[in-house]
Coordinates of C-alpha atoms in Angstrom, one line a residue:
X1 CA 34.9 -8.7 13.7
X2 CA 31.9 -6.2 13.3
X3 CA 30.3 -6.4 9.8
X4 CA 30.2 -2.6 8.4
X5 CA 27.1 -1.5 8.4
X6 CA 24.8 -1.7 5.3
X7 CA 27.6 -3.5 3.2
X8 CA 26.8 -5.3 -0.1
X9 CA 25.9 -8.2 1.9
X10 CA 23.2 -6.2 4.8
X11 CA 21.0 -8.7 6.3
X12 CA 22.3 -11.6 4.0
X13 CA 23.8 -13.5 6.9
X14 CA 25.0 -16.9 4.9
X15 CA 26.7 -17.2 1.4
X16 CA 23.3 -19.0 -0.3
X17 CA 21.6 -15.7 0.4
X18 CA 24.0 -13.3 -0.7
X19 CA 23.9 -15.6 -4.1
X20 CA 20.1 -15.8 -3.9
X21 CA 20.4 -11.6 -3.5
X22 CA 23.0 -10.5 -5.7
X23 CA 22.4 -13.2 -8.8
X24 CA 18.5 -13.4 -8.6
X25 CA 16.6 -11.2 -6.3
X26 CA 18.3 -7.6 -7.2
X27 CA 18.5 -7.8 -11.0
X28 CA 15.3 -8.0 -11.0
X29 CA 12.5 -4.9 -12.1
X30 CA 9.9 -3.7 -9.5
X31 CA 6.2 -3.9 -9.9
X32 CA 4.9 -1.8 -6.9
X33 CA 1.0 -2.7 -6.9
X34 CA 0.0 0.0 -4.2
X35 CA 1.5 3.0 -3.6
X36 CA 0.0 6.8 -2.9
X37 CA 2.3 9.0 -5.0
X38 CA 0.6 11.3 -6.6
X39 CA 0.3 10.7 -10.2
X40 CA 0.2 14.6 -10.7
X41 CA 3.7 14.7 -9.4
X42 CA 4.4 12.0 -12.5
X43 CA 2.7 14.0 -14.9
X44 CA 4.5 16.9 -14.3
X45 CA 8.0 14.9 -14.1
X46 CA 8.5 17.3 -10.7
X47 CA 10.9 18.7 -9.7
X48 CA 11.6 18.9 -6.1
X49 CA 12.7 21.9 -4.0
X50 CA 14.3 20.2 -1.3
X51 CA 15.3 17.0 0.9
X52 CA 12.8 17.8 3.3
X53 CA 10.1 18.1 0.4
X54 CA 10.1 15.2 -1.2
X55 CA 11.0 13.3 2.4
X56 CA 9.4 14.3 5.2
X57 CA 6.2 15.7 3.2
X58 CA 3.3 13.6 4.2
X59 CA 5.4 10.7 5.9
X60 CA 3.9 10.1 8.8
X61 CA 6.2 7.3 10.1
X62 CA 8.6 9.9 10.4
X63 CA 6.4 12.1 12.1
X64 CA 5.3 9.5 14.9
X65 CA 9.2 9.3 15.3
X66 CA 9.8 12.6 15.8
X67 CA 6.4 13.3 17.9
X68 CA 8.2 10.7 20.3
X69 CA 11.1 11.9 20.4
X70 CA 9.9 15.2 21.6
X71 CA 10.0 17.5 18.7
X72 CA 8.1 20.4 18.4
X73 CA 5.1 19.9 15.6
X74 CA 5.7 23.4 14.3
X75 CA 8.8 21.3 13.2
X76 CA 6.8 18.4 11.9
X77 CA 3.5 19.8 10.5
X78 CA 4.0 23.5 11.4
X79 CA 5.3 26.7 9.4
X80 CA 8.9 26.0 10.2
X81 CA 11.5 26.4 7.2
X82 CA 11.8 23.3 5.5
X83 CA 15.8 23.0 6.2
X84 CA 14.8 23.2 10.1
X85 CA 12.3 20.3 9.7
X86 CA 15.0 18.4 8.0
X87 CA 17.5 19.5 10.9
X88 CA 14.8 18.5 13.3
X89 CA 14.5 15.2 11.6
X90 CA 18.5 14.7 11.6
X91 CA 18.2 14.9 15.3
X92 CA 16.1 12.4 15.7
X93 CA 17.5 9.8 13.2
X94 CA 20.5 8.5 15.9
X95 CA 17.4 7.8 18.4
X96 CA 15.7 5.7 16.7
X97 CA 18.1 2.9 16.3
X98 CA 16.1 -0.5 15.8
X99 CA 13.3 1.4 14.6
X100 CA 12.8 0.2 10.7
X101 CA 13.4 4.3 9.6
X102 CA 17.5 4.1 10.3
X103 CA 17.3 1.0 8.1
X104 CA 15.1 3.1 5.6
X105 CA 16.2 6.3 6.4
X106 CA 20.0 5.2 5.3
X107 CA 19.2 2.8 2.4
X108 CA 17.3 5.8 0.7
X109 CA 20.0 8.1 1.5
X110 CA 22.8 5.8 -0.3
X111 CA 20.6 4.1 -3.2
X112 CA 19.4 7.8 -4.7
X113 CA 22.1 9.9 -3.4
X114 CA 25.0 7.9 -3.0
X115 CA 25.4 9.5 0.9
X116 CA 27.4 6.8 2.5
X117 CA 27.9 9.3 6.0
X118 CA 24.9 8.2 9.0
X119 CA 23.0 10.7 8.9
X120 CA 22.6 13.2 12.6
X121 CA 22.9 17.1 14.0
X122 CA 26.6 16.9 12.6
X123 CA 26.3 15.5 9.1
X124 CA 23.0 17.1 8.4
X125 CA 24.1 20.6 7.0
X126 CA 25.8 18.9 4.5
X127 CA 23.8 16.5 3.3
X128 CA 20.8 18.7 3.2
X129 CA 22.9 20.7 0.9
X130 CA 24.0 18.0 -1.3
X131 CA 20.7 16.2 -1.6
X132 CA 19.1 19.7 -3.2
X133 CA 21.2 20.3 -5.3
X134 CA 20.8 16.8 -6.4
X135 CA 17.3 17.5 -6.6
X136 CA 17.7 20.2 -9.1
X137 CA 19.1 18.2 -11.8
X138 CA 16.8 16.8 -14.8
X139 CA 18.1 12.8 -13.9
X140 CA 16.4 13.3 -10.3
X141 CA 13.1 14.2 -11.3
X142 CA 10.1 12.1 -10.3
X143 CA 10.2 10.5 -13.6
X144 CA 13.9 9.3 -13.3
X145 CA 13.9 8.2 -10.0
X146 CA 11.1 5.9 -10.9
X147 CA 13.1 4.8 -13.8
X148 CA 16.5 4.6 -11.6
X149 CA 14.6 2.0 -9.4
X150 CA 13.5 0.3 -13.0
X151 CA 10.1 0.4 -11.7
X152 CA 8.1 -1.1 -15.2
X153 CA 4.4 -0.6 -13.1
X154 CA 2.8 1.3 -10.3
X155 CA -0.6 1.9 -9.0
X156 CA -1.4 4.6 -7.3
X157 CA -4.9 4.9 -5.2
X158 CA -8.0 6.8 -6.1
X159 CA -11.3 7.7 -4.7
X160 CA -14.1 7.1 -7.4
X161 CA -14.8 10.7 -7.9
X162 CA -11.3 11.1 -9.6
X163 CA -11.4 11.9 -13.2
X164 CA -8.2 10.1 -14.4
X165 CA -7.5 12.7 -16.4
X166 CA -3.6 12.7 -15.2
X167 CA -3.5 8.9 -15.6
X168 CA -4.6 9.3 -19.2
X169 CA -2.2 11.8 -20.2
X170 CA 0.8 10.2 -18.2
X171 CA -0.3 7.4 -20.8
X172 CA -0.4 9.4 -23.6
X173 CA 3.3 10.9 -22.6
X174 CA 4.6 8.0 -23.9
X175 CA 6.3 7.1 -20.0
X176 CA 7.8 3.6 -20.2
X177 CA 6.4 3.0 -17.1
X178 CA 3.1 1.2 -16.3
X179 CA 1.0 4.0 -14.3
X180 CA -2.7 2.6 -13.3
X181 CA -5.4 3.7 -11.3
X182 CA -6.4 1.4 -8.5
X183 CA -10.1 2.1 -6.8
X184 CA -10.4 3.2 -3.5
X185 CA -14.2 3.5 -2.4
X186 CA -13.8 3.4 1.2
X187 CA -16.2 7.0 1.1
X188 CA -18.8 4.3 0.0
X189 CA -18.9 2.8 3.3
X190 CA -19.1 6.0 5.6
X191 CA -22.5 5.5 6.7
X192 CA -21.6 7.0 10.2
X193 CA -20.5 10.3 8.5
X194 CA -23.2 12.0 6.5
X195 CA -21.0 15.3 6.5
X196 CA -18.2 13.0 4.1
X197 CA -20.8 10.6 2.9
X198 CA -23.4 13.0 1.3
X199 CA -21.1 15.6 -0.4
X200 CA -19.1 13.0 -2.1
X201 CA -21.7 10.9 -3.4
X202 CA -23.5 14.1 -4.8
X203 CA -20.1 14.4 -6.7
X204 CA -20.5 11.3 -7.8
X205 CA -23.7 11.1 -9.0
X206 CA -22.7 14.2 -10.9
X207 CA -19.9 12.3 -12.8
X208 CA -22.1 9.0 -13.6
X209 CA -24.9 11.2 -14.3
X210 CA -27.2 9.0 -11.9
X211 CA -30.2 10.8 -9.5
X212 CA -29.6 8.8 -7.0
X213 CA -32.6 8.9 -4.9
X214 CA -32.6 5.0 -3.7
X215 CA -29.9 2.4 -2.6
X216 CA -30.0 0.6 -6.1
X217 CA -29.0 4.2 -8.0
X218 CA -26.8 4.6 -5.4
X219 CA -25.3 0.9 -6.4
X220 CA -25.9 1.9 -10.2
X221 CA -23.5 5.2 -9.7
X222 CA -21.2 3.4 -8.1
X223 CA -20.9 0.7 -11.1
X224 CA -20.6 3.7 -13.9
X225 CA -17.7 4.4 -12.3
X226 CA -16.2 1.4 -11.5
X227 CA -16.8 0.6 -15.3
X228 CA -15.2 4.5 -16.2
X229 CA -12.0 3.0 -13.8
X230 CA -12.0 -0.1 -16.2
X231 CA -11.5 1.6 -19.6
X232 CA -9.3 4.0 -17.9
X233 CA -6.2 1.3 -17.4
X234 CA -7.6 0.4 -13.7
X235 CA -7.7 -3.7 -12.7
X236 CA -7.1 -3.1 -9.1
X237 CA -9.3 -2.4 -6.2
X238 CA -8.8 -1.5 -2.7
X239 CA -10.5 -1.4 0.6
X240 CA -9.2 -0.1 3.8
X241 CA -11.6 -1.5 6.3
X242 CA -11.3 -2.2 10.1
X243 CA -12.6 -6.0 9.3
X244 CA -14.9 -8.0 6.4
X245 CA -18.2 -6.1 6.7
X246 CA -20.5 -9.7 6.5
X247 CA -23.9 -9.3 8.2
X248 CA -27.2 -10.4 6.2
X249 CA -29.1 -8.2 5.2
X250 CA -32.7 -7.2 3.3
X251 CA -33.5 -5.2 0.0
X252 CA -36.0 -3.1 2.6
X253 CA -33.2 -2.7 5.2
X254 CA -30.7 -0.8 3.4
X255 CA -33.0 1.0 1.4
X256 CA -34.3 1.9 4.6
X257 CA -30.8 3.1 6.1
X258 CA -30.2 4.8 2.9
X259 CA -32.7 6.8 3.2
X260 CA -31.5 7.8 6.7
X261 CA -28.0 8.4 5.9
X262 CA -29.1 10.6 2.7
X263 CA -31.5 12.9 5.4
X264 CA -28.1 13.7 7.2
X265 CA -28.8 11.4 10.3
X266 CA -25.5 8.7 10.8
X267 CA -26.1 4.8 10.7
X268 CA -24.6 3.1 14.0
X269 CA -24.7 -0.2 15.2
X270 CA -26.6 -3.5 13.3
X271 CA -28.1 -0.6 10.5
X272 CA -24.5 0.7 10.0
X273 CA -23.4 -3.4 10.0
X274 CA -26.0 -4.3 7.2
X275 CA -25.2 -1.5 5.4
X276 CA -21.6 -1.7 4.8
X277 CA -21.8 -5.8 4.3
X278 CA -24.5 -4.6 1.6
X279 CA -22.1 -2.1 -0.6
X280 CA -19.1 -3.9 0.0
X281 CA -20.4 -7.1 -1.5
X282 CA -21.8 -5.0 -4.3
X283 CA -18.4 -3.5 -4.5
X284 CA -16.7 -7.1 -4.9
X285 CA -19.1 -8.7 -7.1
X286 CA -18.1 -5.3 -9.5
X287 CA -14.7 -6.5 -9.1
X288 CA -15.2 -9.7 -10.5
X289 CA -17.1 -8.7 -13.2
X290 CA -14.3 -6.9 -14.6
X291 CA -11.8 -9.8 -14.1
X292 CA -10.0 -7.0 -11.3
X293 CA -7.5 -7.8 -8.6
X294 CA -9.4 -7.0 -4.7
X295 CA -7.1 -5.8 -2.1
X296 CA -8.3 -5.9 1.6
X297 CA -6.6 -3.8 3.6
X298 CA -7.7 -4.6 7.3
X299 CA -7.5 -4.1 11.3
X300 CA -5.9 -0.1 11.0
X301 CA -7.9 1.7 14.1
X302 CA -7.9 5.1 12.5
X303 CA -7.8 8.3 13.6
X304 CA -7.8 7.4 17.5
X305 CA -6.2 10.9 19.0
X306 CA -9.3 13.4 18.5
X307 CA -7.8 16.5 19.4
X308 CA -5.3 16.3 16.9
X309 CA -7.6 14.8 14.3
X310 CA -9.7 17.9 14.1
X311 CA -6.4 20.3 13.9
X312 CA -4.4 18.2 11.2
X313 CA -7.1 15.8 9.8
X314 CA -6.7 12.2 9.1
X315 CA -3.3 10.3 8.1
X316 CA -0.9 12.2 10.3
X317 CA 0.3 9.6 12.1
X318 CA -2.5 9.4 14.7
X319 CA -3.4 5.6 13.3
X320 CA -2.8 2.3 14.9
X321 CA -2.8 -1.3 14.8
X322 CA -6.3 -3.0 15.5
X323 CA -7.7 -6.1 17.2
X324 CA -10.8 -6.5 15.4
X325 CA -12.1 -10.2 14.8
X326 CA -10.8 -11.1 11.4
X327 CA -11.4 -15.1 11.0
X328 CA -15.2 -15.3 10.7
X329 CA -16.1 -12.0 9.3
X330 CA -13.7 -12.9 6.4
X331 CA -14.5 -16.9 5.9
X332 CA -18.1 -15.4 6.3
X333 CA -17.8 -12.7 3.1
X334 CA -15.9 -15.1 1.0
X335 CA -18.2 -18.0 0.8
X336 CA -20.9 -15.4 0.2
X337 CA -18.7 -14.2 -2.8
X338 CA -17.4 -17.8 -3.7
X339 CA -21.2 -18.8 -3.9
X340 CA -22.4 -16.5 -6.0
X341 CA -19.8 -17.3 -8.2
X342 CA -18.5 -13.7 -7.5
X343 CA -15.0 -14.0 -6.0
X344 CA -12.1 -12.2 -7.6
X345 CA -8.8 -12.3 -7.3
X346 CA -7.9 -11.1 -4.1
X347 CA -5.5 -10.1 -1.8
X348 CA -5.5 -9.8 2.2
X349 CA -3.4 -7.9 4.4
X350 CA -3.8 -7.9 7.5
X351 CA -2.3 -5.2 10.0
X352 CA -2.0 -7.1 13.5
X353 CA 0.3 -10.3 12.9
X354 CA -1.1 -12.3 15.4
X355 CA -3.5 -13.2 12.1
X356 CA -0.7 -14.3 10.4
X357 CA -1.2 -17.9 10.9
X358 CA -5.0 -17.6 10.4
X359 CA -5.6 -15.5 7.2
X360 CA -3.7 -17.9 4.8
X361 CA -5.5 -21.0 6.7
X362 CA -8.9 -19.3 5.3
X363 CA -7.4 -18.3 2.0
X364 CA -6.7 -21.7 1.3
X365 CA -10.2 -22.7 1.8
X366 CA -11.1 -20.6 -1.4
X367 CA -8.4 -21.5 -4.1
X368 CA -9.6 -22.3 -7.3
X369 CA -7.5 -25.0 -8.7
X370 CA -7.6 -22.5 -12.2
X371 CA -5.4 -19.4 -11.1
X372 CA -1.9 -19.9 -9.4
X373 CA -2.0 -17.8 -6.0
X374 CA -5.8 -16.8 -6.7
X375 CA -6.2 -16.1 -3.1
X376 CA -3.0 -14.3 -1.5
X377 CA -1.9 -13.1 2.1
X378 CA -0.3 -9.5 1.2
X379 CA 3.0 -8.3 2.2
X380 CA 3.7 -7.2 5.3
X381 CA 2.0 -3.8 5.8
X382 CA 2.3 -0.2 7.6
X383 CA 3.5 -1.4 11.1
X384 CA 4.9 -4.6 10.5
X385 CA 6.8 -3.6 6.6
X386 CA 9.7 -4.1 9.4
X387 CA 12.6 -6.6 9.5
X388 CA 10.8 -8.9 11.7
X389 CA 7.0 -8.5 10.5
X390 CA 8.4 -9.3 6.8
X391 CA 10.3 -12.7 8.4
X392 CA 7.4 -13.2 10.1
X393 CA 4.8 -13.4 7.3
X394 CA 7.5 -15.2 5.0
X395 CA 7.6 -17.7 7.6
X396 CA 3.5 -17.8 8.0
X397 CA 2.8 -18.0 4.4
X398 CA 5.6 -20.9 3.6
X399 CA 4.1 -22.4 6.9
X400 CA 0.6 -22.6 5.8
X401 CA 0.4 -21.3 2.3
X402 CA 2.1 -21.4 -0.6
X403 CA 5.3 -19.1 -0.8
X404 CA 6.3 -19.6 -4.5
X405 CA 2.8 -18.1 -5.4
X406 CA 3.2 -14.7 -3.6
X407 CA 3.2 -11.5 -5.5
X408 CA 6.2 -10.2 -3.2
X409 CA 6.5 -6.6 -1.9
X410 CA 5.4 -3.1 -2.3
X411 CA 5.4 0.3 -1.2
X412 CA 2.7 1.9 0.2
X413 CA 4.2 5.1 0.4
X414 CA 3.9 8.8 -0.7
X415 CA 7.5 9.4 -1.2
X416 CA 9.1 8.3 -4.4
X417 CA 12.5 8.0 -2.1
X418 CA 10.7 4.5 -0.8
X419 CA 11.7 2.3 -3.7
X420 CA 14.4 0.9 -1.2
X421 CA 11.5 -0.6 0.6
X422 CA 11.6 -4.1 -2.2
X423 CA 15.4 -4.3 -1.9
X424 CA 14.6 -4.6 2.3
X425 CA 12.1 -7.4 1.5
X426 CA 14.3 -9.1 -1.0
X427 CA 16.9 -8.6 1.0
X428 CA 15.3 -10.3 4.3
X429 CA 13.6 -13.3 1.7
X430 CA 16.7 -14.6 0.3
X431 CA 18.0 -14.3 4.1
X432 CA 15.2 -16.7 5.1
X433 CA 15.7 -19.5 2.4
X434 CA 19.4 -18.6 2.4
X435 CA 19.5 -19.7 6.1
X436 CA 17.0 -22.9 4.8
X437 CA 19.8 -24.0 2.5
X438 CA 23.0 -23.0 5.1
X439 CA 21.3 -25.3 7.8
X440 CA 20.4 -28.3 5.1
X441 CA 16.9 -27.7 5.3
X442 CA 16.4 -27.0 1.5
X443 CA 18.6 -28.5 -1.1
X444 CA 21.0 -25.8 -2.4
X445 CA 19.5 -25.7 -6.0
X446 CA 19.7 -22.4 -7.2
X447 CA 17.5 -22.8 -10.2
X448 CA 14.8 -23.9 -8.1
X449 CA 15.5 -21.5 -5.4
X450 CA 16.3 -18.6 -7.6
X451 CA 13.6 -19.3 -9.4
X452 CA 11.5 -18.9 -6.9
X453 CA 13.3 -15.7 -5.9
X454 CA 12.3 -14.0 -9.5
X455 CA 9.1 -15.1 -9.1
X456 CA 7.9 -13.7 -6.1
X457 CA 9.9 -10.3 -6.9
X458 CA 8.9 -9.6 -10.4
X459 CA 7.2 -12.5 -12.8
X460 CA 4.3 -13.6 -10.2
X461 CA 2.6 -9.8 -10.1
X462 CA 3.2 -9.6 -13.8
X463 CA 1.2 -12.5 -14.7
X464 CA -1.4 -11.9 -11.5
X465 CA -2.7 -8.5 -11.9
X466 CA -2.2 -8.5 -15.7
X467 CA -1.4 -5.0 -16.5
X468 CA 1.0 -5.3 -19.6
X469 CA -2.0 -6.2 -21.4
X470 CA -4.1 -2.9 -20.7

């Protein structure tokens, strides 16, 4: 007999998961480490309109979806009402079985709105209307949501040039939950577009107060700020990079290149190279000064349809998954770090997962023996936060790293509908060491095992990126 889909027990296939779920994994709080809500959208507790507002705004999975499934992008991006985009969405939703969004799609729709019905060109109507009128009442704000999904800490992601201001007055609301910056300087590294590059670091230099009129005030400004992040509540970085930017360089080369890029001419090929290994190693070695977490986001090819790039702009669901070399750029950038005694905590996340295998092999190479899970392989990410790609990086990390160490799952997402995304994971991890004990390949020891389970949901990111003590 069929199993009804999305039961208590969804993708809990033996009886040790379903105990590993129900008694350890789900009463546990969430700590979602990266995410891109909007912290204006917590500041002002908002209020959305409508279903298609807070769910289809900005979610570019859902667009790619709905691009391939033929739809229209007046419907999509366009000026169409917003209950015709969610109709147009609704349509789509029964296509896409197997795809990760009817799992998401239908997890979101019954953990915050308690809709049990599937969700296509018949139910829609009425479950449009009954999510908005949801949406109007105080307890589904953006504030209650994130308190629904007992979410204690979030960081969202910021380009230096933010002023924090809504991060300090979220924190002087008195919210209960944990909202940090996290800094995001991947402007820094633009030396092939002096139309972004020059504009934003004359911002910058404004707000640091630096002439920067070399490459070291360039590396001063960018240190002001990291220091104004720091005593602002931020101990995260990030970097979303095609691969470890490791080339050697000299003092006279990238003051050279500097001077190029700041004359409005773009940096290409070894110049661009030595360049962006230069200020992302400055930007590490920052990182470790301040005792932050690093997060290396790498292999997305960006941006790769041009004609729609220059009518919607980036991160419309025109991005991709990458085959750049990962191994040697990224052994080569840590021992440089590592040697200088200049390697932070850091995380590595790496968007193609045939580099599964290989990024926690080079990880390994550069624990500490001080702090537990110092060098971490992140969650599955983007195009492989699916069923399989989060079995498959359990199995790679347990395989050649150190499972109990990892600081579990987050969101990356705009949408504050995405909490759902850490019940998937802990869903799918007690299913993988569920299945360990059903076929007598771990003992069935539940305070070990659960153990473990907490961990890696909730107590490992608490103690790692050290938050509650900001």
């Amino acid at each position: 007999m069929a199993k009804k889909f999305l039961d208590k027990d969804f993708l809990l296939e033996s009886k040790p998961a379903q105990k590993l779920y129900h008694e350890y994994a789900a009463p546990m709080p969430i700590f979602d480490y990266h995410c891109h809500i909007p912290p204006s959208d917590i500041l002002s507790d908002r209020q959305f309109s409508n279903l298609t507002e807070i769910w289809l705004g900005g979610d570019h999975y859902k667009w790619r979806a709905m691009r391939a499934c033929g739809v229209d992008e007046r419907f999509i991006t366009g000026d169409a009402p917003d209950e015709e985009k969610f109709a147009a969405w609704a349509g789509v939703v029964p296509r896409i079985v197997r795809n990760p969004l009817y799992h998401w799609t239908h997890l979101e729709l019954q953990r915050v709105f308690g809709v049990n019905e599937l969700l296509n060109p018949g139910t829609a109507g009425a479950i449009y209307s009954h999510c908005t009128a949801l949406l109007g009442k105080k307890e589904f704000s953006a504030r209650s949501i994130i308190r629904k999904f007992r979410v204690e800490a979030l960081c969202t992601t910021d380009d230096p040039s933010s002023s924090l201001e809504e991060h300090r007055q979220i924190r002087e609301s008195g919210f209960e939950t944990i909202v940090a910056p996290a800094f995001r300087p991947d402007r820094a590294l633009e030396g092939h577009l002096p139309e972004r590059f020059n504009p934003w670091l004359d911002r910058l230099a404004e707000l640091a107060e630096v002439k920067i009129d070399s490459f070291g005030r360039f590396v001063e400004c960018l240190w002001k700020r990291h220091r104004f992040f720091h005593d602002n509540g931020c101990r995260l970085s990030d970097y979303g990079i095609e691969t470890c930017y490791s080339s050697d360089w000299t003092s006279e080369e990238v003051e050279s290149s500097f001077a190029v890029l700041r004359s409005g001419r773009a940096l290409s090929g070894e110049p661009l190279l030595r360049f962006r290994s230069a200020v992302l190693y400055e930007l590490l070695s920052m990182d470790a000064s301040q005792g932050w977490t690093q997060q290396l986001h790498l292999g997305a090819l960006r941006s790769t349809n041009s004609r729609m790039l220059a009518k919607l702009g980036p991160d419309t669901g025109y991005d991709a998954m990458g085959d750049f070399e990962q191994g040697r750029p990224l052994a080569r950038l840590l021992d440089r770090l590592e040697r200088t005694g200049k390697l932070a905590r850091t995380i590595v996340y790496s968007l193609n997962p045939r580099d599964n295998d290989m990024i926690p092999s080079i990880l390994g190479c550069f624990q500490d023996g001080q702090v537990p899970g110092k060098m971490q392989m992140g969650s599955a990410w983007w195009f492989t936060d699916t069923k399989d790609g989060m079995t498959r990086q359990i199995e790679a990390l347990s395989s050649v790293g150190v499972l109990s160490g990892f600081v579990g799952m987050l969101t990356d997402s705009r949408s504050l509908l995405s909490y759902p995304r850490h019940e998937y994971f802990r869903r799918i991890l007690c299913n993988v060491i569920g299945g360990d004990v059903e076929r007598g390949e771990l003992p069935e020891d539940y305070a070990l095992l659960g153990g473990m389970v907490r961990d890696i949901c909730w107590n490992n990111a608490k103690e790692y990126f050290r938050l509650h003590s900001v």
